[in-house]
Structures are given as C-alpha cells and as structure tokens.
PDB file of C-alpha atoms in Angstrom:
ATOM      1  CA  UNK A 979     127.642  86.110 119.447  1.00  0.00           C
ATOM      2  CA  UNK A 980     131.234  87.570 119.549  1.00  0.00           C
ATOM      3  CA  UNK A 981     131.539  86.457 115.796  1.00  0.00           C
ATOM      4  CA  UNK A 982     129.324  88.456 114.682  1.00  0.00           C
ATOM      5  CA  UNK A 983     130.297  91.564 116.960  1.00  0.00           C
ATOM      6  CA  UNK A 984     133.648  90.857 114.689  1.00  0.00           C
ATOM      7  CA  UNK A 985     132.178  90.407 111.487  1.00  0.00           C
ATOM      8  CA  UNK A 986     130.505  93.721 112.409  1.00  0.00           C
ATOM      9  CA  UNK A 987     134.046  95.388 113.624  1.00  0.00           C
ATOM     10  CA  UNK A 988     135.712  94.677 110.085  1.00  0.00           C
ATOM     11  CA  UNK A 989     133.046  95.670 108.227  1.00  0.00           C
ATOM     12  CA  UNK A 990     133.478  98.980 109.490  1.00  0.00           C
ATOM     13  CA  UNK A 991     137.042  99.284 109.169  1.00  0.00           C
ATOM     14  CA  UNK A 992     137.288  97.992 105.478  1.00  0.00           C
ATOM     15  CA  UNK A 993     134.654 100.719 104.597  1.00  0.00           C
ATOM     16  CA  UNK A 994     136.742 103.112 106.768  1.00  0.00           C
ATOM     17  CA  UNK A 995     140.088 101.645 104.763  1.00  0.00           C
ATOM     18  CA  UNK A 996     138.060 102.120 101.260  1.00  0.00           C
ATOM     19  CA  UNK A 997     137.073 105.362 102.084  1.00  0.00           C
ATOM     20  CA  UNK A 998     140.966 106.077 102.969  1.00  0.00           C
ATOM     21  CA  UNK A 999     141.889 104.367  99.781  1.00  0.00           C
ATOM     22  CA  UNK A1000     139.764 106.737  97.101  1.00  0.00           C
ATOM     23  CA  UNK A1001     140.850 110.110  99.515  1.00  0.00           C
ATOM     24  CA  UNK A1002     144.301 109.159  99.005  1.00  0.00           C
ATOM     25  CA  UNK A1003     144.211 108.118  94.643  1.00  0.00           C
ATOM     26  CA  UNK A1004     141.774 111.338  94.601  1.00  0.00           C
ATOM     27  CA  UNK A1005     144.398 113.479  95.732  1.00  0.00           C
ATOM     28  CA  UNK A1006     147.075 112.151  93.893  1.00  0.00           C
ATOM     29  CA  UNK A1007     144.977 111.943  90.361  1.00  0.00           C
ATOM     30  CA  UNK A1008     143.981 115.861  90.794  1.00  0.00           C
ATOM     31  CA  UNK A1009     147.553 116.715  91.962  1.00  0.00           C
ATOM     32  CA  UNK A1010     149.669 114.726  89.410  1.00  0.00           C
ATOM     33  CA  UNK A1011     147.326 113.898  86.601  1.00  0.00           C
ATOM     34  CA  UNK A1012     144.634 116.845  86.397  1.00  0.00           C
ATOM     35  CA  UNK A1013     146.157 119.655  88.144  1.00  0.00           C
ATOM     36  CA  UNK A1014     143.581 121.717  87.411  1.00  0.00           C
ATOM     37  CA  UNK A1015     141.315 122.660  90.547  1.00  0.00           C
ATOM     38  CA  UNK A1016     138.578 123.718  88.112  1.00  0.00           C
ATOM     39  CA  UNK A1017     138.319 120.414  86.176  1.00  0.00           C
ATOM     40  CA  UNK A1018     139.104 118.611  89.448  1.00  0.00           C
ATOM     41  CA  UNK A1019     139.465 119.860  93.027  1.00  0.00           C
ATOM     42  CA  UNK A1020     142.273 118.126  95.272  1.00  0.00           C
ATOM     43  CA  UNK A1021     140.409 115.849  98.352  1.00  0.00           C
ATOM     44  CA  UNK A1022     142.436 118.490 100.273  1.00  0.00           C
ATOM     45  CA  UNK A1023     140.733 121.553  98.162  1.00  0.00           C
ATOM     46  CA  UNK A1024     137.697 120.034  99.151  1.00  0.00           C
ATOM     47  CA  UNK A1025     138.205 119.388 103.253  1.00  0.00           C
ATOM     48  CA  UNK A1026     139.055 123.420 103.129  1.00  0.00           C
ATOM     49  CA  UNK A1027     135.575 124.462 101.461  1.00  0.00           C
ATOM     50  CA  UNK A1028     134.188 122.363 103.589  1.00  0.00           C
ATOM     51  CA  UNK A1029     135.202 123.755 107.023  1.00  0.00           C
ATOM     52  CA  UNK A1030     134.816 127.495 105.373  1.00  0.00           C
ATOM     53  CA  UNK A1031     131.137 126.281 104.754  1.00  0.00           C
ATOM     54  CA  UNK A1032     130.482 125.283 107.805  1.00  0.00           C
ATOM     55  CA  UNK A1033     132.314 128.197 109.420  1.00  0.00           C
ATOM     56  CA  UNK A1034     129.740 130.113 107.406  1.00  0.00           C
ATOM     57  CA  UNK A1035     126.740 129.080 108.370  1.00  0.00           C
ATOM     58  CA  UNK A1036     125.411 128.292 104.956  1.00  0.00           C
ATOM     59  CA  UNK A1037     125.640 124.526 104.754  1.00  0.00           C
ATOM     60  CA  UNK A1038     123.772 124.074 107.987  1.00  0.00           C
ATOM     61  CA  UNK A1039     121.219 126.342 106.531  1.00  0.00           C
ATOM     62  CA  UNK A1040     121.095 124.615 103.272  1.00  0.00           C
ATOM     63  CA  UNK A1041     120.816 121.000 104.577  1.00  0.00           C
ATOM     64  CA  UNK A1042     118.117 122.037 107.158  1.00  0.00           C
ATOM     65  CA  UNK A1043     116.042 123.523 104.612  1.00  0.00           C
ATOM     66  CA  UNK A1044     116.418 120.583 102.059  1.00  0.00           C
ATOM     67  CA  UNK A1045     116.181 117.930 104.413  1.00  0.00           C
ATOM     68  CA  UNK A1046     112.409 119.922 105.396  1.00  0.00           C
ATOM     69  CA  UNK A1047     111.811 119.499 101.519  1.00  0.00           C
ATOM     70  CA  UNK A1048     112.459 115.995 102.663  1.00  0.00           C
ATOM     71  CA  UNK A1049     110.222 115.423 104.587  1.00  0.00           C
ATOM     72  CA  UNK A1050     107.356 117.331 103.801  1.00  0.00           C
ATOM     73  CA  UNK A1051     107.452 115.553  99.901  1.00  0.00           C
ATOM     74  CA  UNK A1052     107.905 111.764 101.610  1.00  0.00           C
ATOM     75  CA  UNK A1053     105.293 112.524 104.411  1.00  0.00           C
ATOM     76  CA  UNK A1054     102.521 112.924 102.110  1.00  0.00           C
ATOM     77  CA  UNK A1055     103.881 110.330  99.963  1.00  0.00           C
ATOM     78  CA  UNK A1056     102.996 108.131 102.285  1.00  0.00           C
ATOM     79  CA  UNK A1057     100.134 109.411 103.976  1.00  0.00           C
ATOM     80  CA  UNK A1058      98.718 109.497 100.286  1.00  0.00           C
ATOM     81  CA  UNK A1059     100.737 106.196  98.901  1.00  0.00           C
ATOM     82  CA  UNK A1060     100.030 103.320 101.423  1.00  0.00           C
ATOM     83  CA  UNK A1061      96.512 103.720 101.962  1.00  0.00           C
ATOM     84  CA  UNK A1062      95.257 104.233  98.341  1.00  0.00           C
ATOM     85  CA  UNK A1063      98.208 100.931  97.915  1.00  0.00           C
ATOM     86  CA  UNK A1064      95.647  99.186 100.586  1.00  0.00           C
ATOM     87  CA  UNK A1065      92.734  99.918  98.619  1.00  0.00           C
ATOM     88  CA  UNK A1066      93.739  99.432  95.301  1.00  0.00           C
ATOM     89  CA  UNK A1067      95.444  95.873  96.812  1.00  0.00           C
ATOM     90  CA  UNK A1068      92.703  94.626  98.435  1.00  0.00           C
ATOM     91  CA  UNK A1069      89.483  95.941  97.027  1.00  0.00           C
ATOM     92  CA  UNK A1070      89.421  95.220  93.132  1.00  0.00           C
ATOM     93  CA  UNK A1071      86.614  97.203  92.174  1.00  0.00           C
ATOM     94  CA  UNK A1072      88.753 100.337  93.916  1.00  0.00           C
ATOM     95  CA  UNK A1073      91.467  98.533  91.904  1.00  0.00           C
ATOM     96  CA  UNK A1074      89.436  98.566  88.326  1.00  0.00           C
ATOM     97  CA  UNK A1075      88.631 101.978  88.970  1.00  0.00           C
ATOM     98  CA  UNK A1076      91.963 104.139  90.309  1.00  0.00           C
ATOM     99  CA  UNK A1077      94.601 101.674  88.145  1.00  0.00           C
ATOM    100  CA  UNK A1078      94.080 103.967  84.787  1.00  0.00           C
ATOM    101  CA  UNK A1079      94.219 107.024  86.397  1.00  0.00           C
ATOM    102  CA  UNK A1080      97.311 106.027  88.105  1.00  0.00           C
ATOM    103  CA  UNK A1081      98.899 104.155  84.916  1.00  0.00           C
ATOM    104  CA  UNK A1082      98.293 107.911  83.421  1.00  0.00           C
ATOM    105  CA  UNK A1083      99.860 110.229  85.933  1.00  0.00           C
ATOM    106  CA  UNK A1084     102.807 107.588  86.649  1.00  0.00           C
ATOM    107  CA  UNK A1085     104.745 107.980  83.786  1.00  0.00           C
ATOM    108  CA  UNK A1086     105.253 111.831  83.658  1.00  0.00           C
ATOM    109  CA  UNK A1087     108.624 112.676  85.229  1.00  0.00           C
ATOM    110  CA  UNK A1088     108.269 114.135  88.546  1.00  0.00           C
ATOM    111  CA  UNK A1089     110.539 117.266  87.227  1.00  0.00           C
ATOM    112  CA  UNK A1090     107.676 118.150  84.171  1.00  0.00           C
ATOM    113  CA  UNK A1091     105.569 119.099  87.592  1.00  0.00           C
ATOM    114  CA  UNK A1092     108.082 121.919  88.160  1.00  0.00           C
ATOM    115  CA  UNK A1093     106.484 124.452  86.685  1.00  0.00           C
ATOM    116  CA  UNK A1094     103.097 123.816  88.600  1.00  0.00           C
ATOM    117  CA  UNK A1095     104.523 123.805  91.766  1.00  0.00           C
ATOM    118  CA  UNK A1096     106.224 126.974  91.277  1.00  0.00           C
ATOM    119  CA  UNK A1097     102.711 128.365  90.292  1.00  0.00           C
ATOM    120  CA  UNK A1098     100.752 126.412  92.402  1.00  0.00           C
ATOM    121  CA  UNK A1099     103.335 127.004  95.588  1.00  0.00           C
ATOM    122  CA  UNK A1100     105.379 129.703  95.150  1.00  0.00           C
ATOM    123  CA  UNK A1101     109.314 129.806  95.918  1.00  0.00           C
ATOM    124  CA  UNK A1102     108.422 127.723  99.140  1.00  0.00           C
ATOM    125  CA  UNK A1103     109.338 124.555 100.917  1.00  0.00           C
ATOM    126  CA  UNK A1104     105.953 123.336 100.032  1.00  0.00           C
ATOM    127  CA  UNK A1105     106.636 123.688  96.035  1.00  0.00           C
ATOM    128  CA  UNK A1106     109.557 121.344  96.712  1.00  0.00           C
ATOM    129  CA  UNK A1107     108.018 118.781  98.828  1.00  0.00           C
ATOM    130  CA  UNK A1108     105.014 118.651  96.308  1.00  0.00           C
ATOM    131  CA  UNK A1109     108.261 117.619  93.420  1.00  0.00           C
ATOM    132  CA  UNK A1110     109.819 115.330  96.038  1.00  0.00           C
ATOM    133  CA  UNK A1111     105.857 114.215  96.500  1.00  0.00           C
ATOM    134  CA  UNK A1112     105.371 113.117  92.795  1.00  0.00           C
ATOM    135  CA  UNK A1113     108.157 111.185  92.908  1.00  0.00           C
ATOM    136  CA  UNK A1114     108.009 109.121  96.090  1.00  0.00           C
ATOM    137  CA  UNK A1115     104.580 108.793  95.799  1.00  0.00           C
ATOM    138  CA  UNK A1116     104.277 105.935  93.186  1.00  0.00           C
ATOM    139  CA  UNK A1117     107.116 103.512  94.610  1.00  0.00           C
ATOM    140  CA  UNK A1118     105.239 103.312  97.785  1.00  0.00           C
ATOM    141  CA  UNK A1119     102.300 102.909  95.904  1.00  0.00           C
ATOM    142  CA  UNK A1120     103.099  99.895  93.724  1.00  0.00           C
ATOM    143  CA  UNK A1121     104.976  98.207  96.896  1.00  0.00           C
ATOM    144  CA  UNK A1122     101.709  98.569  99.164  1.00  0.00           C
ATOM    145  CA  UNK A1123      99.687  97.083  96.247  1.00  0.00           C
ATOM    146  CA  UNK A1124     101.848  93.943  95.096  1.00  0.00           C
ATOM    147  CA  UNK A1125     102.056  93.131  98.975  1.00  0.00           C
ATOM    148  CA  UNK A1126      98.858  93.255  99.390  1.00  0.00           C
ATOM    149  CA  UNK A1127      98.045  91.666  95.969  1.00  0.00           C
ATOM    150  CA  UNK A1128     100.222  88.994  96.986  1.00  0.00           C
ATOM    151  CA  UNK A1129      98.584  87.822 100.242  1.00  0.00           C
ATOM    152  CA  UNK A1130      98.920  83.974 100.131  1.00  0.00           C
ATOM    153  CA  UNK A1131      94.895  83.083 100.299  1.00  0.00           C
ATOM    154  CA  UNK A1132      95.404  80.595 102.671  1.00  0.00           C
ATOM    155  CA  UNK A1133      96.471  83.204 105.121  1.00  0.00           C
ATOM    156  CA  UNK A1134      93.096  85.302 104.290  1.00  0.00           C
ATOM    157  CA  UNK A1135      91.403  81.680 105.280  1.00  0.00           C
ATOM    158  CA  UNK A1136      92.962  81.358 108.775  1.00  0.00           C
ATOM    159  CA  UNK A1137      92.278  84.827 109.578  1.00  0.00           C
ATOM    160  CA  UNK A1138      88.408  84.024 108.628  1.00  0.00           C
ATOM    161  CA  UNK A1139      88.314  80.904 110.841  1.00  0.00           C
ATOM    162  CA  UNK A1140      90.591  83.113 113.694  1.00  0.00           C
ATOM    163  CA  UNK A1141      87.738  85.475 113.808  1.00  0.00           C
ATOM    164  CA  UNK A1142      88.782  87.995 111.383  1.00  0.00           C
ATOM    165  CA  UNK A1143      85.104  89.471 110.360  1.00  0.00           C
ATOM    166  CA  UNK A1144      85.385  92.252 108.745  1.00  0.00           C
ATOM    167  CA  UNK A1145      88.019  93.624 105.686  1.00  0.00           C
ATOM    168  CA  UNK A1146      89.330  95.859 108.305  1.00  0.00           C
ATOM    169  CA  UNK A1147      90.067  93.353 110.744  1.00  0.00           C
ATOM    170  CA  UNK A1148      91.940  91.397 107.618  1.00  0.00           C
ATOM    171  CA  UNK A1149      93.852  94.159 106.600  1.00  0.00           C
ATOM    172  CA  UNK A1150      95.282  94.644 110.046  1.00  0.00           C
ATOM    173  CA  UNK A1151      95.432  91.587 111.361  1.00  0.00           C
ATOM    174  CA  UNK A1152      96.780  89.246 108.142  1.00  0.00           C
ATOM    175  CA  UNK A1153      97.527  91.604 105.218  1.00  0.00           C
ATOM    176  CA  UNK A1154      99.424  94.097 106.607  1.00  0.00           C
ATOM    177  CA  UNK A1155     102.228  91.717 108.686  1.00  0.00           C
ATOM    178  CA  UNK A1156     102.198  89.741 105.360  1.00  0.00           C
ATOM    179  CA  UNK A1157     102.739  93.057 103.011  1.00  0.00           C
ATOM    180  CA  UNK A1158     105.586  94.924 105.050  1.00  0.00           C
ATOM    181  CA  UNK A1159     108.382  93.447 103.909  1.00  0.00           C
ATOM    182  CA  UNK A1160     107.288  94.585  99.949  1.00  0.00           C
ATOM    183  CA  UNK A1161     105.583  98.120 101.201  1.00  0.00           C
ATOM    184  CA  UNK A1162     109.097  98.468 103.127  1.00  0.00           C
ATOM    185  CA  UNK A1163     110.800  97.887  99.998  1.00  0.00           C
ATOM    186  CA  UNK A1164     108.626 100.391  98.477  1.00  0.00           C
ATOM    187  CA  UNK A1165     109.195 102.961 101.019  1.00  0.00           C
ATOM    188  CA  UNK A1166     113.434 102.302 100.272  1.00  0.00           C
ATOM    189  CA  UNK A1167     113.071 103.029  97.008  1.00  0.00           C
ATOM    190  CA  UNK A1168     110.945 106.315  97.181  1.00  0.00           C
ATOM    191  CA  UNK A1169     113.565 107.884  99.308  1.00  0.00           C
ATOM    192  CA  UNK A1170     115.837 107.583  96.598  1.00  0.00           C
ATOM    193  CA  UNK A1171     113.777 108.539  93.960  1.00  0.00           C
ATOM    194  CA  UNK A1172     112.597 111.382  96.578  1.00  0.00           C
ATOM    195  CA  UNK A1173     116.393 112.526  96.947  1.00  0.00           C
ATOM    196  CA  UNK A1174     117.096 112.604  93.699  1.00  0.00           C
ATOM    197  CA  UNK A1175     113.981 115.093  93.166  1.00  0.00           C
ATOM    198  CA  UNK A1176     114.800 117.193  95.746  1.00  0.00           C
ATOM    199  CA  UNK A1177     117.914 117.592  94.100  1.00  0.00           C
ATOM    200  CA  UNK A1178     116.911 118.570  90.535  1.00  0.00           C
ATOM    201  CA  UNK A1179     113.617 120.336  92.182  1.00  0.00           C
ATOM    202  CA  UNK A1180     116.068 122.635  93.999  1.00  0.00           C
ATOM    203  CA  UNK A1181     118.276 123.226  91.012  1.00  0.00           C
ATOM    204  CA  UNK A1182     116.188 123.940  88.439  1.00  0.00           C
ATOM    205  CA  UNK A1183     114.341 127.010  90.965  1.00  0.00           C
ATOM    206  CA  UNK A1184     111.707 125.349  93.020  1.00  0.00           C
ATOM    207  CA  UNK A1185     113.957 126.949  96.003  1.00  0.00           C
ATOM    208  CA  UNK A1186     116.211 129.391  96.504  1.00  0.00           C
ATOM    209  CA  UNK A1187     117.565 127.949  99.004  1.00  0.00           C
ATOM    210  CA  UNK A1188     118.582 124.320  99.983  1.00  0.00           C
ATOM    211  CA  UNK A1189     121.623 121.364  98.856  1.00  0.00           C
ATOM    212  CA  UNK A1190     120.509 121.392  95.182  1.00  0.00           C
ATOM    213  CA  UNK A1191     120.439 125.278  94.825  1.00  0.00           C
ATOM    214  CA  UNK A1192     123.542 126.075  96.466  1.00  0.00           C
ATOM    215  CA  UNK A1193     125.341 123.429  94.350  1.00  0.00           C
ATOM    216  CA  UNK A1194     124.035 124.889  91.311  1.00  0.00           C
ATOM    217  CA  UNK A1195     124.859 128.663  92.093  1.00  0.00           C
ATOM    218  CA  UNK A1196     128.455 127.381  93.858  1.00  0.00           C
ATOM    219  CA  UNK A1197     128.376 126.434  89.703  1.00  0.00           C
ATOM    220  CA  UNK A1198     127.800 129.521  88.192  1.00  0.00           C
ATOM    221  CA  UNK A1199     130.729 131.014  90.355  1.00  0.00           C
ATOM    222  CA  UNK A1200     133.505 127.997  89.295  1.00  0.00           C
ATOM    223  CA  UNK A1201     133.639 127.212  93.107  1.00  0.00           C
ATOM    224  CA  UNK A1202     133.958 123.947  92.403  1.00  0.00           C
ATOM    225  CA  UNK A1203     135.242 122.689  95.268  1.00  0.00           C
ATOM    226  CA  UNK A1204     131.957 123.949  97.189  1.00  0.00           C
ATOM    227  CA  UNK A1205     130.269 121.904  94.114  1.00  0.00           C
ATOM    228  CA  UNK A1206     131.984 119.056  95.439  1.00  0.00           C
ATOM    229  CA  UNK A1207     131.459 119.425  98.761  1.00  0.00           C
ATOM    230  CA  UNK A1208     127.570 119.716  98.264  1.00  0.00           C
ATOM    231  CA  UNK A1209     127.528 116.732  96.480  1.00  0.00           C
ATOM    232  CA  UNK A1210     129.244 114.354  99.079  1.00  0.00           C
ATOM    233  CA  UNK A1211     126.994 116.082 101.712  1.00  0.00           C
ATOM    234  CA  UNK A1212     124.071 114.439  99.177  1.00  0.00           C
ATOM    235  CA  UNK A1213     125.853 111.133  99.218  1.00  0.00           C
ATOM    236  CA  UNK A1214     126.777 110.990 102.468  1.00  0.00           C
ATOM    237  CA  UNK A1215     123.129 111.974 103.805  1.00  0.00           C
ATOM    238  CA  UNK A1216     121.398 109.918 101.263  1.00  0.00           C
ATOM    239  CA  UNK A1217     123.518 106.700 102.771  1.00  0.00           C
ATOM    240  CA  UNK A1218     122.884 107.937 106.360  1.00  0.00           C
ATOM    241  CA  UNK A1219     118.911 108.180 105.541  1.00  0.00           C
ATOM    242  CA  UNK A1220     119.030 104.567 103.885  1.00  0.00           C
ATOM    243  CA  UNK A1221     120.883 102.974 106.892  1.00  0.00           C
ATOM    244  CA  UNK A1222     118.220 104.453 109.356  1.00  0.00           C
ATOM    245  CA  UNK A1223     115.655 103.000 107.352  1.00  0.00           C
ATOM    246  CA  UNK A1224     117.046  99.724 106.560  1.00  0.00           C
ATOM    247  CA  UNK A1225     118.224  99.263 110.005  1.00  0.00           C
ATOM    248  CA  UNK A1226     114.404 100.208 111.956  1.00  0.00           C
ATOM    249  CA  UNK A1227     112.606  98.127 109.691  1.00  0.00           C
ATOM    250  CA  UNK A1228     115.070  95.418 110.073  1.00  0.00           C
ATOM    251  CA  UNK A1229     115.348  94.983 113.705  1.00  0.00           C
ATOM    252  CA  UNK A1230     111.190  96.160 114.322  1.00  0.00           C
ATOM    253  CA  UNK A1231     109.452  95.140 111.569  1.00  0.00           C
ATOM    254  CA  UNK A1232     111.257  92.870 110.161  1.00  0.00           C
ATOM    255  CA  UNK A1233     112.782  90.358 112.578  1.00  0.00           C
ATOM    256  CA  UNK A1234     110.148  87.683 112.162  1.00  0.00           C
ATOM    257  CA  UNK A1235     111.145  87.780 108.144  1.00  0.00           C
ATOM    258  CA  UNK A1236     114.628  87.436 108.785  1.00  0.00           C
ATOM    259  CA  UNK A1237     114.655  84.426 110.873  1.00  0.00           C
ATOM    260  CA  UNK A1238     115.900  87.056 114.065  1.00  0.00           C
ATOM    261  CA  UNK A1239     112.995  86.791 116.289  1.00  0.00           C
ATOM    262  CA  UNK A1240     115.353  85.841 119.584  1.00  0.00           C
TER     263      UNK A1240
END
C-alpha cells in the first residue's frame, strides 16, 4: 500500500517538475530568442494577464458560460446517445432502420450546423449546446452500440438461465454492465470532441460570451498574452474534466474490470 502511495506522489512531483521546466524554457525562448511579445508572450506576461483577467471578473464569467454550454451539449448527447445506442445494439430491426440515417448524418462536421444553430436558437446557450451535442452525440452512440453488440452470447444465455426473461431484464442485468467499458470510452471521446466544438462554436458566433469567444476577441485586439491565458485555461479545464470522469468511472463503475474490487 505504501508503495502505491509513494508512486502516486512521485507521479505528481514529476508532473509538477515537467510544468516547471516548460515554464522556464518558455520564458527563456520568449525573452532571448523570439523577443517579440506579439509573436510569443513570455510566461510572466501570461501570468500577469491571468491575474488582470481574474481581477476584472471577465475570466470567471467566460468560464461559467462555457461550462454551461458544455453541460447542455454533453447532457443532451448522453440523454439521446446512450438509449439510441442500446436500442440499435440490442434490436436488429431498429439497427436496420436507424443505422442508414446515422451514417448519413455522422460525417457532417459539427461546425456545419452553426448557421442552423444560430437560426433555431439565436445567440443563446442552447445554440452553443446544440453544436456541442452534434459533436458529442456520435461517439457516445457508437461506444454504446459497440458495447451492446459485443456482449458475449454466453452471458445472455446465462442470464436467461438465472431468470432474466425479458429484454429489459437482460439489458439491465447482463448487457449494460458488460457494455460499460465501451460506453465509458465513447463518453470520454465525446467530451474531448465536445470541448473542441465548444471553442469553435463560441469563436464563430454562436455565443457572444465564453472562453472561445473571448479568445477570438483578444486576438482581434492583439492581446496575445490574453489569448494564451484562455488557451491554457481551456487546456487545463479539459484535463480536469477528463481526470474527474476517469477517476469516477475507474473507482465506481469499472472496479471489477480493473481487478481492484477489494
């Protein structure tokens, strides 16, 4: 047990050390090599810009707005993607009916829906959420579908022997637990895609506030230190969201899969 704790502590220290090295190299390159804050603001310039944005309250407002957009899109994708994936993966007739429609819509880039998002919803959180939904929906659907199509037949037969007489009981007690690793992978991919769609949607006019919108506006005003602040916020926030999801899934849903039940 102590070995595991020490290993985790060492990983954290190595992560902190790597960030420190990058910051030092960044400062040196910006000051000694590039020497042009418009081309590459230094680390200290970005820290100063971060403090100023945080003090003004604008950064917090943009952060809250973007998280709202992200929650709307991912929430809608989960509410539709998982059930539709279950239906397609479990019922062959439903798969034959729905699959052609999905395969026509899936290759359309999420950003292509921005004009309709603005027309249908205006410059509202729902418009940005819709673009995120389009990007996040298909990975969740495919992950769920793949998980259900991959359920071993012997599991289903064992469930029937043990008293699962209906499709609902087989899905709930047999297929869903077996498919959770695939569903979790699809959700994790969808969050990454949705986060990229969030930035693009806000940058291209679906919202008049948010991290992506602020990033683009600061570029127009040649405030490149602010641009880097928003870029780093997006990166770190995406990392935090992914880590929270991974830890929850690993500790709560996939303990049996990782062999760490005890």
